[in-house]
Short mmCIF file of C-alpha atoms and ligand atoms in Angstrom, two decimals:
data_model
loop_
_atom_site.label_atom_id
_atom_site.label_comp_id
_atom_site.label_asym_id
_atom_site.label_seq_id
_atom_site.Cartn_x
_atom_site.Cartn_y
_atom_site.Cartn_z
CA UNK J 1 13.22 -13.88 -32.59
CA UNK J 2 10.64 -15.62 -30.71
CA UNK J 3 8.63 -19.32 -29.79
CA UNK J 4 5.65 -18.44 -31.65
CA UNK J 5 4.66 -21.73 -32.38
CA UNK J 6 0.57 -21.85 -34.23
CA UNK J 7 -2.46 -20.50 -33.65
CA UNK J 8 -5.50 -22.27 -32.08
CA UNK J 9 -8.87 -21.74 -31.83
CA UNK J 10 -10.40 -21.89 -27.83
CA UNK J 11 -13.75 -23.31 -28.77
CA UNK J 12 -12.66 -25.81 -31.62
CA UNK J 13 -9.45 -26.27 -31.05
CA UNK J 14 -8.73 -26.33 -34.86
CA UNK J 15 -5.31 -25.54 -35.48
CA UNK J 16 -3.73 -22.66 -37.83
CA UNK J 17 0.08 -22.15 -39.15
CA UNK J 18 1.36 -19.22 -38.24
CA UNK J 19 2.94 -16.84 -40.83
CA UNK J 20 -0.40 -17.03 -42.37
CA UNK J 21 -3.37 -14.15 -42.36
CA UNK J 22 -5.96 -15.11 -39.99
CA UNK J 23 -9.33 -13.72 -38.92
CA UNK J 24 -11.61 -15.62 -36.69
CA UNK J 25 -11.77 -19.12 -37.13
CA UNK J 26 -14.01 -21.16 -39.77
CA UNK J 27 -16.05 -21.88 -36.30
CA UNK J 28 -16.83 -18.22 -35.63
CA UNK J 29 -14.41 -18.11 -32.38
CA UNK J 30 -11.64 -15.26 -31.69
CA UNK J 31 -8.27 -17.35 -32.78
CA UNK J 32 -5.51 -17.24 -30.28
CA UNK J 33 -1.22 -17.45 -30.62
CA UNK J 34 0.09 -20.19 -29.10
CA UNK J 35 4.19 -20.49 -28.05
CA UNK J 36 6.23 -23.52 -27.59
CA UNK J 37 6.89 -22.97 -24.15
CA UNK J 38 8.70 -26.01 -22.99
CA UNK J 39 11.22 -24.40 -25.62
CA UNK J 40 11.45 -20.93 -23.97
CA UNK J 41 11.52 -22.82 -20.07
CA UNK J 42 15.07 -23.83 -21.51
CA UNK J 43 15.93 -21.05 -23.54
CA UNK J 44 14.17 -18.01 -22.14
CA UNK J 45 15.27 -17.45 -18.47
CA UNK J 46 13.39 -14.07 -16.87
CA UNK J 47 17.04 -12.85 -16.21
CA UNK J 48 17.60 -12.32 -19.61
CA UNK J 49 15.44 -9.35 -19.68
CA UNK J 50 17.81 -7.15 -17.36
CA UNK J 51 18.87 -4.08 -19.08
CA UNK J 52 16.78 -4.39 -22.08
CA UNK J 53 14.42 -1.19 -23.64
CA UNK J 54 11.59 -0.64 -21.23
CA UNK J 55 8.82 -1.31 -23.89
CA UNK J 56 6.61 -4.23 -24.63
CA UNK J 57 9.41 -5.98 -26.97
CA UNK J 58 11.42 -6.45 -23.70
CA UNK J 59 9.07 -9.78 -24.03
CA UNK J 60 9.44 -10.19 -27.48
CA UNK J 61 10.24 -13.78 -27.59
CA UNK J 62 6.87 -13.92 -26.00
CA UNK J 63 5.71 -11.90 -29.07
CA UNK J 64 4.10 -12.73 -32.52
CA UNK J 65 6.51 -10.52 -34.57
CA UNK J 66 9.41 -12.95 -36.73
CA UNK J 67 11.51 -10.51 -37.84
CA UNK J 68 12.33 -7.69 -35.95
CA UNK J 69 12.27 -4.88 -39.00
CA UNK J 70 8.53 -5.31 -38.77
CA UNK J 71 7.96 -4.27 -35.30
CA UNK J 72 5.92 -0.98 -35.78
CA UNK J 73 7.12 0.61 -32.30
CA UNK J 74 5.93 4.47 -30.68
CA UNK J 75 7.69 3.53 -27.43
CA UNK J 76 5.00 1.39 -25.84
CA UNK J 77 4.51 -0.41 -22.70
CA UNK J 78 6.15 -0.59 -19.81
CA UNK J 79 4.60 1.87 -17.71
CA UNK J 80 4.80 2.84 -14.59
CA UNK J 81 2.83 0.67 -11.44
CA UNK J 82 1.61 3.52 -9.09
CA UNK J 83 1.73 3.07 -5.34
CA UNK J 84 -1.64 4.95 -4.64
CA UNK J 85 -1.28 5.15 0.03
CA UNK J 86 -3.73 8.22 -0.05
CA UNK J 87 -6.39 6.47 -1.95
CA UNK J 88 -6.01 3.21 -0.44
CA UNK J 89 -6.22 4.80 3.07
CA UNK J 90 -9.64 6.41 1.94
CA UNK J 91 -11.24 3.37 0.58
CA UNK J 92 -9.34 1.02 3.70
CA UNK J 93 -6.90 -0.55 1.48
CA UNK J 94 -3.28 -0.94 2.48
CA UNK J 95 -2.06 -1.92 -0.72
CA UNK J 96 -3.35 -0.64 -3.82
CA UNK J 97 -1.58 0.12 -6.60
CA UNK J 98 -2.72 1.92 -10.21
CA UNK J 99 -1.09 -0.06 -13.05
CA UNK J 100 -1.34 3.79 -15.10
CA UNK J 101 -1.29 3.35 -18.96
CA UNK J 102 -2.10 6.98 -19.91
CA UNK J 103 1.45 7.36 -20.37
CA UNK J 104 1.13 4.73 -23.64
CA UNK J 105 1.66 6.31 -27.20
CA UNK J 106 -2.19 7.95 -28.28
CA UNK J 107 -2.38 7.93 -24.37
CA UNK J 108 -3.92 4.56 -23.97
CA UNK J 109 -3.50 0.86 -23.47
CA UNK J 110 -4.73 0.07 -26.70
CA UNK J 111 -1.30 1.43 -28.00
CA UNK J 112 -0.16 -2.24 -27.16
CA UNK J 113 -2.38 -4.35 -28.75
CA UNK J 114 -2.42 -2.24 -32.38
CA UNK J 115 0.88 -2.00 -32.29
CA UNK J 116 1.44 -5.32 -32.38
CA UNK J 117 -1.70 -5.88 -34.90
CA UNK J 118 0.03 -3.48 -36.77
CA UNK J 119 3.46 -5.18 -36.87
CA UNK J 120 1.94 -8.08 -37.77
CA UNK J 121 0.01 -6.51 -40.74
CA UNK J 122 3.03 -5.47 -41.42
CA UNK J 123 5.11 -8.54 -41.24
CA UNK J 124 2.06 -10.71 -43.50
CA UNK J 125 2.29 -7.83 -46.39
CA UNK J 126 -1.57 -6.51 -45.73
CA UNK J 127 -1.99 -2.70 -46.64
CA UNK J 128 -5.32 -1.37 -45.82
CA UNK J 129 -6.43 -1.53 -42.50
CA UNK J 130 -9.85 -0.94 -41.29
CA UNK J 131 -11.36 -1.02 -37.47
CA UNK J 132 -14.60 -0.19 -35.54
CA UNK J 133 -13.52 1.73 -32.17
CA UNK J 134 -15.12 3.64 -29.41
CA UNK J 135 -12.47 6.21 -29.67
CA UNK J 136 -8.85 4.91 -28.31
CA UNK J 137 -8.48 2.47 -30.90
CA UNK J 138 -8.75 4.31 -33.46
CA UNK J 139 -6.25 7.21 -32.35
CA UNK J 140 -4.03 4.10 -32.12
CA UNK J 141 -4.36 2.26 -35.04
CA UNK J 142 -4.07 5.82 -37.10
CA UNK J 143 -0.57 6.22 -35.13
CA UNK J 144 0.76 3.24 -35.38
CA UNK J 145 -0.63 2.63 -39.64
CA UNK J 146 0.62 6.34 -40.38
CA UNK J 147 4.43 5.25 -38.93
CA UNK J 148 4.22 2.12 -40.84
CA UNK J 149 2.66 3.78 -44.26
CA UNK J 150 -0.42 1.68 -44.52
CA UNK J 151 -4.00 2.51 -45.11
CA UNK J 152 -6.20 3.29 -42.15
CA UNK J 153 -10.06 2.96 -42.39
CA UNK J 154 -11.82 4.07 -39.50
CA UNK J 155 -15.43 3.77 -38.27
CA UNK J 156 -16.77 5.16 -34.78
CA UNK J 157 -19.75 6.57 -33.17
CA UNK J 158 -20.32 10.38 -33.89
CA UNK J 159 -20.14 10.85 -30.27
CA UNK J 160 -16.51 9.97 -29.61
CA UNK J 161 -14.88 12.09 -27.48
CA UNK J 162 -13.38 14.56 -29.83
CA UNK J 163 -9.67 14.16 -29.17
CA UNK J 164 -10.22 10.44 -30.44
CA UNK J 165 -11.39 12.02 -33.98
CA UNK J 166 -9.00 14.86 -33.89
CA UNK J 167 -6.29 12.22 -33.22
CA UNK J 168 -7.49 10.06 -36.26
CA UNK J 169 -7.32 12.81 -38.80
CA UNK J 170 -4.11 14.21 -37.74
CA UNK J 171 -2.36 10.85 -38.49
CA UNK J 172 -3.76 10.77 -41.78
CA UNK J 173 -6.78 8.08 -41.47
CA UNK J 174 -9.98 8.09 -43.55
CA UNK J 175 -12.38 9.22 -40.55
CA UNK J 176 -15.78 7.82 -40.54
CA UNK J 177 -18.40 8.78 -37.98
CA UNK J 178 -21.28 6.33 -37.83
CA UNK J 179 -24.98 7.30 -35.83
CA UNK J 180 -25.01 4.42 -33.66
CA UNK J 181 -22.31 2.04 -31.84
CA UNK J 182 -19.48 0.30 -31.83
CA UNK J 183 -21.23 -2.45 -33.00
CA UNK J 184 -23.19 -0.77 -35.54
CA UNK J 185 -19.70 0.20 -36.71
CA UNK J 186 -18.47 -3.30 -36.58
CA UNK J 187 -20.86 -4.12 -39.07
CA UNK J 188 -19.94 -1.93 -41.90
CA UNK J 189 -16.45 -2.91 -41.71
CA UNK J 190 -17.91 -6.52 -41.95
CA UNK J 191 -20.14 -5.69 -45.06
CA UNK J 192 -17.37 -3.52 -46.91
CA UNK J 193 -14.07 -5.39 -46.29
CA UNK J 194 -14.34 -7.64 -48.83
CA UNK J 195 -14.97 -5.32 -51.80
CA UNK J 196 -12.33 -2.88 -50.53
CA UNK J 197 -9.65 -5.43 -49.89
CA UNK J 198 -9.69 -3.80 -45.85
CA UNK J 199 -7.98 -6.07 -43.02
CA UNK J 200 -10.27 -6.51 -40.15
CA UNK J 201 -8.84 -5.10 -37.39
CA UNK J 202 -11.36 -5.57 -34.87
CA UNK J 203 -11.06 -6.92 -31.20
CA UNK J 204 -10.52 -10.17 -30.96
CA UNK J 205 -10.91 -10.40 -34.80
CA UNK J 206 -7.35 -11.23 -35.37
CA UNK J 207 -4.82 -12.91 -33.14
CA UNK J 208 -2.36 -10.38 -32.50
CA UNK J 209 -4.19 -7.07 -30.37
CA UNK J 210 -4.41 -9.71 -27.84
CA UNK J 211 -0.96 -10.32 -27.81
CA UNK J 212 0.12 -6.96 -27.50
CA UNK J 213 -1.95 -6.53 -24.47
CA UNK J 214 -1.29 -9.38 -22.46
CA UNK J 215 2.12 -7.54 -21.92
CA UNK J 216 0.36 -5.85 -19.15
CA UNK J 217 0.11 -9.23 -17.01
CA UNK J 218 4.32 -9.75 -18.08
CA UNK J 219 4.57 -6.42 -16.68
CA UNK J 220 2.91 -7.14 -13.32
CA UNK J 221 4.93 -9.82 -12.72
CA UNK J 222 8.52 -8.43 -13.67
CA UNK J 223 7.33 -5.03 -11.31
CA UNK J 224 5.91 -6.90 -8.27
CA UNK J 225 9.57 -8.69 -8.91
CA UNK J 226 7.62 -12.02 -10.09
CA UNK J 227 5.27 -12.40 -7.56
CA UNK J 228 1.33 -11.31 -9.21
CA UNK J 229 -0.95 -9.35 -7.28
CA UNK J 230 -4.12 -10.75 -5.41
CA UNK J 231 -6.76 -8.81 -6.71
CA UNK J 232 -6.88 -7.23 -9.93
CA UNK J 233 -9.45 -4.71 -11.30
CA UNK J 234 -10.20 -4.24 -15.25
CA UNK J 235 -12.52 -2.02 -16.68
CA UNK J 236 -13.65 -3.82 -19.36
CA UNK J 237 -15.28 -3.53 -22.89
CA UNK J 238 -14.17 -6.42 -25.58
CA UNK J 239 -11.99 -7.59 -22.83
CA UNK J 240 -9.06 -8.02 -24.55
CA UNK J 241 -6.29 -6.73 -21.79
CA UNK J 242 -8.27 -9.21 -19.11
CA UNK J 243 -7.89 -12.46 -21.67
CA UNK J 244 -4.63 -11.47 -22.68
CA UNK J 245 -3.19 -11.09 -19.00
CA UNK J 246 -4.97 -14.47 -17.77
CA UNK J 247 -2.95 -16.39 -20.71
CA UNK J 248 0.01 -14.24 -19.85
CA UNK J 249 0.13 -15.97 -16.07
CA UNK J 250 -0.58 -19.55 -17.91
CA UNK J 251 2.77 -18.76 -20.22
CA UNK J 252 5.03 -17.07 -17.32
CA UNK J 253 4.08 -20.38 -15.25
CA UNK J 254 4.76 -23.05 -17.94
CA UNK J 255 8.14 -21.17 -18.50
CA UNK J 256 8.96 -21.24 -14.86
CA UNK J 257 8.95 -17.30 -14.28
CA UNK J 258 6.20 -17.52 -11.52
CA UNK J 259 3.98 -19.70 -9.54
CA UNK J 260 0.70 -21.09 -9.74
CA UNK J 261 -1.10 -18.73 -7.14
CA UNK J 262 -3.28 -16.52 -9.21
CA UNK J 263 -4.91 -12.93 -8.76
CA UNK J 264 -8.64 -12.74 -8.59
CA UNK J 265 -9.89 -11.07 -11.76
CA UNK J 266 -12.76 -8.57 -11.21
CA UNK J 267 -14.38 -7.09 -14.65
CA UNK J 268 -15.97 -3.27 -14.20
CA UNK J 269 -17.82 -2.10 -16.57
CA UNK J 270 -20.69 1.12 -15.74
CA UNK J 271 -24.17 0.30 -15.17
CA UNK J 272 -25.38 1.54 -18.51
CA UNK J 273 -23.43 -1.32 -20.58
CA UNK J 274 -22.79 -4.60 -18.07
CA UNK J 275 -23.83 -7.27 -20.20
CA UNK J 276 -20.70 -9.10 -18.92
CA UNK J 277 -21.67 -8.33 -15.01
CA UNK J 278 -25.32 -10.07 -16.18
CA UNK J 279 -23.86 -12.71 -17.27
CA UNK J 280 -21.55 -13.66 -14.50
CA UNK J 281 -23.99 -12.94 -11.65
CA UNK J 282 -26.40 -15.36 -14.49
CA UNK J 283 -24.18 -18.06 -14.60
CA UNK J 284 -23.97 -17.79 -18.07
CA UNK J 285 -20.80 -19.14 -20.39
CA UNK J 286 -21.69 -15.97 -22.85
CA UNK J 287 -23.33 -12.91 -22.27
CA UNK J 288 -26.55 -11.08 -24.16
CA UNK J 289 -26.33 -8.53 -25.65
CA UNK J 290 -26.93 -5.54 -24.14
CA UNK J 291 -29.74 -2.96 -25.21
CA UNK J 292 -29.63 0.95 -24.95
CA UNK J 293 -25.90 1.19 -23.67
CA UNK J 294 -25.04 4.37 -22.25
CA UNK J 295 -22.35 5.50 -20.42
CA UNK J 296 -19.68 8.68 -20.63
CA UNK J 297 -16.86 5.89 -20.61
CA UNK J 298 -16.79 5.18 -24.11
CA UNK J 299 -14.32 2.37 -24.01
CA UNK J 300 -16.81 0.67 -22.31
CA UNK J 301 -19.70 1.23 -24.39
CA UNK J 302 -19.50 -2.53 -26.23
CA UNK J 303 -22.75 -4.01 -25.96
CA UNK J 304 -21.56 -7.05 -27.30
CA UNK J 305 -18.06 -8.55 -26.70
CA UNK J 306 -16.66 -11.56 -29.53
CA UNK J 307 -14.66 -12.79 -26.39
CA UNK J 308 -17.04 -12.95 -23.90
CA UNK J 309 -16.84 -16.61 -22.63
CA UNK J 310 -13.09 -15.97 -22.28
CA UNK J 311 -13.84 -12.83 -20.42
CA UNK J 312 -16.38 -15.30 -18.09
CA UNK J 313 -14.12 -18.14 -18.03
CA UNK J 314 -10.90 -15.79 -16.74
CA UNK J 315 -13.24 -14.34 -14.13
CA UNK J 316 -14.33 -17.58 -12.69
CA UNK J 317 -10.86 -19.51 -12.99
CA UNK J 318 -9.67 -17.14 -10.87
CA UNK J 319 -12.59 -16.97 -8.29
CA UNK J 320 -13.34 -13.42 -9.34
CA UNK J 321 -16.19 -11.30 -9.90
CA UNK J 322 -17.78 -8.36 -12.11
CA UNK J 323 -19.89 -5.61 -10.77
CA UNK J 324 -21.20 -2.62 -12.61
CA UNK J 325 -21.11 0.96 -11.46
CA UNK J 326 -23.03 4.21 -11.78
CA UNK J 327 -21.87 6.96 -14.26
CA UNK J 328 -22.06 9.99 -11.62
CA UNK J 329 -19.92 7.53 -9.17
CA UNK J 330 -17.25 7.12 -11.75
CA UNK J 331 -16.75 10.98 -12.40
CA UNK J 332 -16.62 11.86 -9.02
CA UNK J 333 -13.88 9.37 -8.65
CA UNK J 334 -11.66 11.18 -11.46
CA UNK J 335 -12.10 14.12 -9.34
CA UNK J 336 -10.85 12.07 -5.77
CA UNK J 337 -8.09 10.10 -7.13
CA UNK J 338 -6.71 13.74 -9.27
CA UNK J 339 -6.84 15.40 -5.26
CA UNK J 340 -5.61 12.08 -3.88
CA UNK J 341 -3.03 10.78 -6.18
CA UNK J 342 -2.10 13.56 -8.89
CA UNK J 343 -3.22 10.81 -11.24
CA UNK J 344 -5.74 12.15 -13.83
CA UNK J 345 -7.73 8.72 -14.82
CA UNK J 346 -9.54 8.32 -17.35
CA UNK J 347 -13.96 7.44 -16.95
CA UNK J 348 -13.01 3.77 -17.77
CA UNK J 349 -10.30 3.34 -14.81
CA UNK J 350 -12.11 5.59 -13.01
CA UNK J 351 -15.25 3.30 -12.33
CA UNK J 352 -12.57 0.59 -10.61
CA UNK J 353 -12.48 3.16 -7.35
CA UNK J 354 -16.21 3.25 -6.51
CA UNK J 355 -15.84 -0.90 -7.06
CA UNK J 356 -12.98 -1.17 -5.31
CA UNK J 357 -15.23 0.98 -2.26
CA UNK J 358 -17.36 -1.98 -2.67
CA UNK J 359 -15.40 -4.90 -2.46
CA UNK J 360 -13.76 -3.44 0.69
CA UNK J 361 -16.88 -2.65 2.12
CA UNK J 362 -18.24 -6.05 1.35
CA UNK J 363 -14.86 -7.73 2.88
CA UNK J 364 -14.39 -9.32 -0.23
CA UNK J 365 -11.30 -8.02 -0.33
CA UNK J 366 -9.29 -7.90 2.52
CA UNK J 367 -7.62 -4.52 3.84
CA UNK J 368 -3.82 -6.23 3.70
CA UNK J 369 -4.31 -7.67 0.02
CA UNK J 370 -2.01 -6.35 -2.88
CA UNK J 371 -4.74 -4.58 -5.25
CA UNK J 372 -4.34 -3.65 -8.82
CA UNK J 373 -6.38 -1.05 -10.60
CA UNK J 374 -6.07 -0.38 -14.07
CA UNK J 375 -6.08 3.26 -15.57
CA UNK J 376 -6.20 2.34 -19.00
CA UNK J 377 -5.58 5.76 -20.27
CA UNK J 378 -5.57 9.32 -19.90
CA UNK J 379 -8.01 12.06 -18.56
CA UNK J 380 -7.30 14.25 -20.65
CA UNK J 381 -8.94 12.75 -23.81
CA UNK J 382 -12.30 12.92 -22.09
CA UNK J 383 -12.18 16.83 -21.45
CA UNK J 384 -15.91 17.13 -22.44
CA UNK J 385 -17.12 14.83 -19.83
CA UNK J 386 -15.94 16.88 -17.10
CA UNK J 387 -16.84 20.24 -18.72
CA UNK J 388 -20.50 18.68 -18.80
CA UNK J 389 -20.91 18.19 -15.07
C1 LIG F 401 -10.91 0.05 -24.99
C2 LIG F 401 -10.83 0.62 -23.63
C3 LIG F 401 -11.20 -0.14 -22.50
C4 LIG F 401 -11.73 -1.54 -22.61
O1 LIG F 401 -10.69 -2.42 -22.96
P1 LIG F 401 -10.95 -3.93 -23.43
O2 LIG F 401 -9.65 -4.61 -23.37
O3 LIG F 401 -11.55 -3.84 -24.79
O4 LIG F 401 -11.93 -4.50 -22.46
C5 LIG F 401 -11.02 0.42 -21.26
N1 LIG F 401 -10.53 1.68 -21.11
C6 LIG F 401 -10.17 2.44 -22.17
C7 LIG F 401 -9.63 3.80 -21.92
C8 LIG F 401 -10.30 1.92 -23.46
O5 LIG F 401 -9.93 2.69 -24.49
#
């Protein structure tokens, strides 16, 4: 089914077999799936994906999944790439374009990466499931466990937005609302897992989320017919979708589906939690944690991120940058983009307009240059955030 090959560790560069369950490795460091790709150059042409299912398995030889009865699917990926001309035009961009995942099962991008966690649970026989989220994940994970029949543990802050919870408990998962963050969830699920023989399903925590989401950078290539953007914006958290895309250019390249010219990565995240946008205007190879984090984009409320000197070492590979932006900015941009573009983003995608007005302003990015924002899911999850202004 696939070139899956081993899995490696980034900092050590210990090496794992695959077909084998895997956390993080003995080193601490997120673990990541590595392909034979000189193997898929010869047997893997990009042709060969005319005509197949537009979902995420149209890559699945790319994929971690051996045996396709174990691929957990809801129909996910492949959405659409969104020429936005009125929104450019206001913020004096030619070319911008909203890659929009609120179409995704659960109505977000993490659909991709726990679908194929779950698959993979799946596939390596584990049955309870347990994950910290700030809100999409969860809804996610419950879908995805509750059409596979496994065991779904969840822990978030009590002030999800409450179509996250509802979402949850409709598809059967043991609900648990914590006082305090993602983080604070994180460690529960740390402290319990043992006793209650839960898989750790936390970012970065296991191989496979990542693999699910660097679909998105396959995506951009096959859309833009195989040539990648030059600028693309991420609003990021644990940074998973921003790792996961920057290996997905290495892999397309080594298997001779696109060049070496590169987009220039650019990390958002909102003013009240930027511990990544510290530590790239620091200089830093990791980033401190971040104290007090605020913001009403929830997905971006993770004051700590497992993968942050990938997230730092994608951004400056690629000559990028990270800047932070102001909750009231970010909300007023759901409301321009909705008139503008009849897309309805959610506070997380949101925040890339007012930094894309930056950039432009700043001539950092020029007004001809193919631009890529990501909505990474829907508006209409985060009803309470509007109602409140
Ligand atoms: C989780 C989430 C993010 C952040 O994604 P990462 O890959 O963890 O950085 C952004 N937007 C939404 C809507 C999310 O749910």
């Amino acid at each position: 089914m696939n070139f899956l090959s081993r899995i490696v560790c980034p900092s050590c560069a210990a090496v794992f077999e695959k077909g084998r369950v895997l956390g993080l490795c003995t080193c601490g460091s997120p673990l990541l799936a590595e392909y034979d790709l000189d193997a898929a150059r010869n047997r893997f042409p990009r042709d060969s994906l005319s005509g197949r299912p537009p979902t995420m398995w149209r890559y699945r030889e790319m994929l971690p999944v051996q045996r396709p009865e174990n691929v957990v699917s809801l129909g996910e990926g492949f959405t659409p790439l969104i020429q936005a001309r009125r929104l450019g035009a206001a913020l004096g961009l030619k070319n911008l374009y909203i890659k929009d995942e609120s179409g995704n099962p659960t109505g977000s991008f993490k659909a991709r990466g726990l679908c194929a966690a779950v698959s993979m649970a799946c596939e390596l026989g584990l049955r309870k499931l347990a994950i910290p989220s700030a809100g999409n994940a969860a809804g996610a994970m419950a879908a995805y466990s509750a059409h596979a029949g496994l065991e779904c543990h969840i822990f978030m802050p009590a002030d999800t937005p409450r179509a996250n919870v509802q979402e949850a408990k409709i598809f059967g998962a043991r609900v648990n609302l914590i006082h305090g963050l993602i983080t604070d969830c994180g460690k529960i699920v740390t402290e319990r897992k043992e006793e209650e023989g839960w898989f750790d399903v936390s970012t970065l925590k296991e191989p496979y989320r990542i693999e699910g989401k660097k679909t998105m950078g396959y995506e951009l290539a096959e859309q833009f017919g195989w040539e990648l953007p030059d600028v693309i914006l991420y609003p990021t958290g644990g940074g998973t979708g921003l790792i996961g895309m920057w290996k997905a250019f290495r892999e397309m390249e080594a298997m001779g589906w696109i060049d070496g010219k590169r987009p220039r990565m650019v990390t958002v995240q909102a003013a009240g939690c930027a511990p990544i946008v510290r530590a790239f205007q620091n200089n830093r190879s990791q980033a401190e944690p971040w104290q007090e984090a605020r913001t009403v984009a929830s997905g971006l409320r993770v004051p700590r991120a497992i993968g942050d000197f990938l997230i730092l070492r994608a951004l400056r590979e690629s000559k990028g940058t990270a800047l932070a932006v102001d909750d009231v900015d970010l909300v007023e941009a759901i409301k321009t983009c909705g008139k503008l573009e009849g897309v309805f983003l959610c506070p997380e995608g949101a925040a890339c307009v007012p930094a894309l007005k930056e950039l432009a302003q700043q001539k950092w990015i020029a007004a001809d240059e193919r631009v890529v924002m990501f909505n990474t899911g829907s508006g209409l999850k985060y009803l309470e955030v509007l109602e409140r202004q």
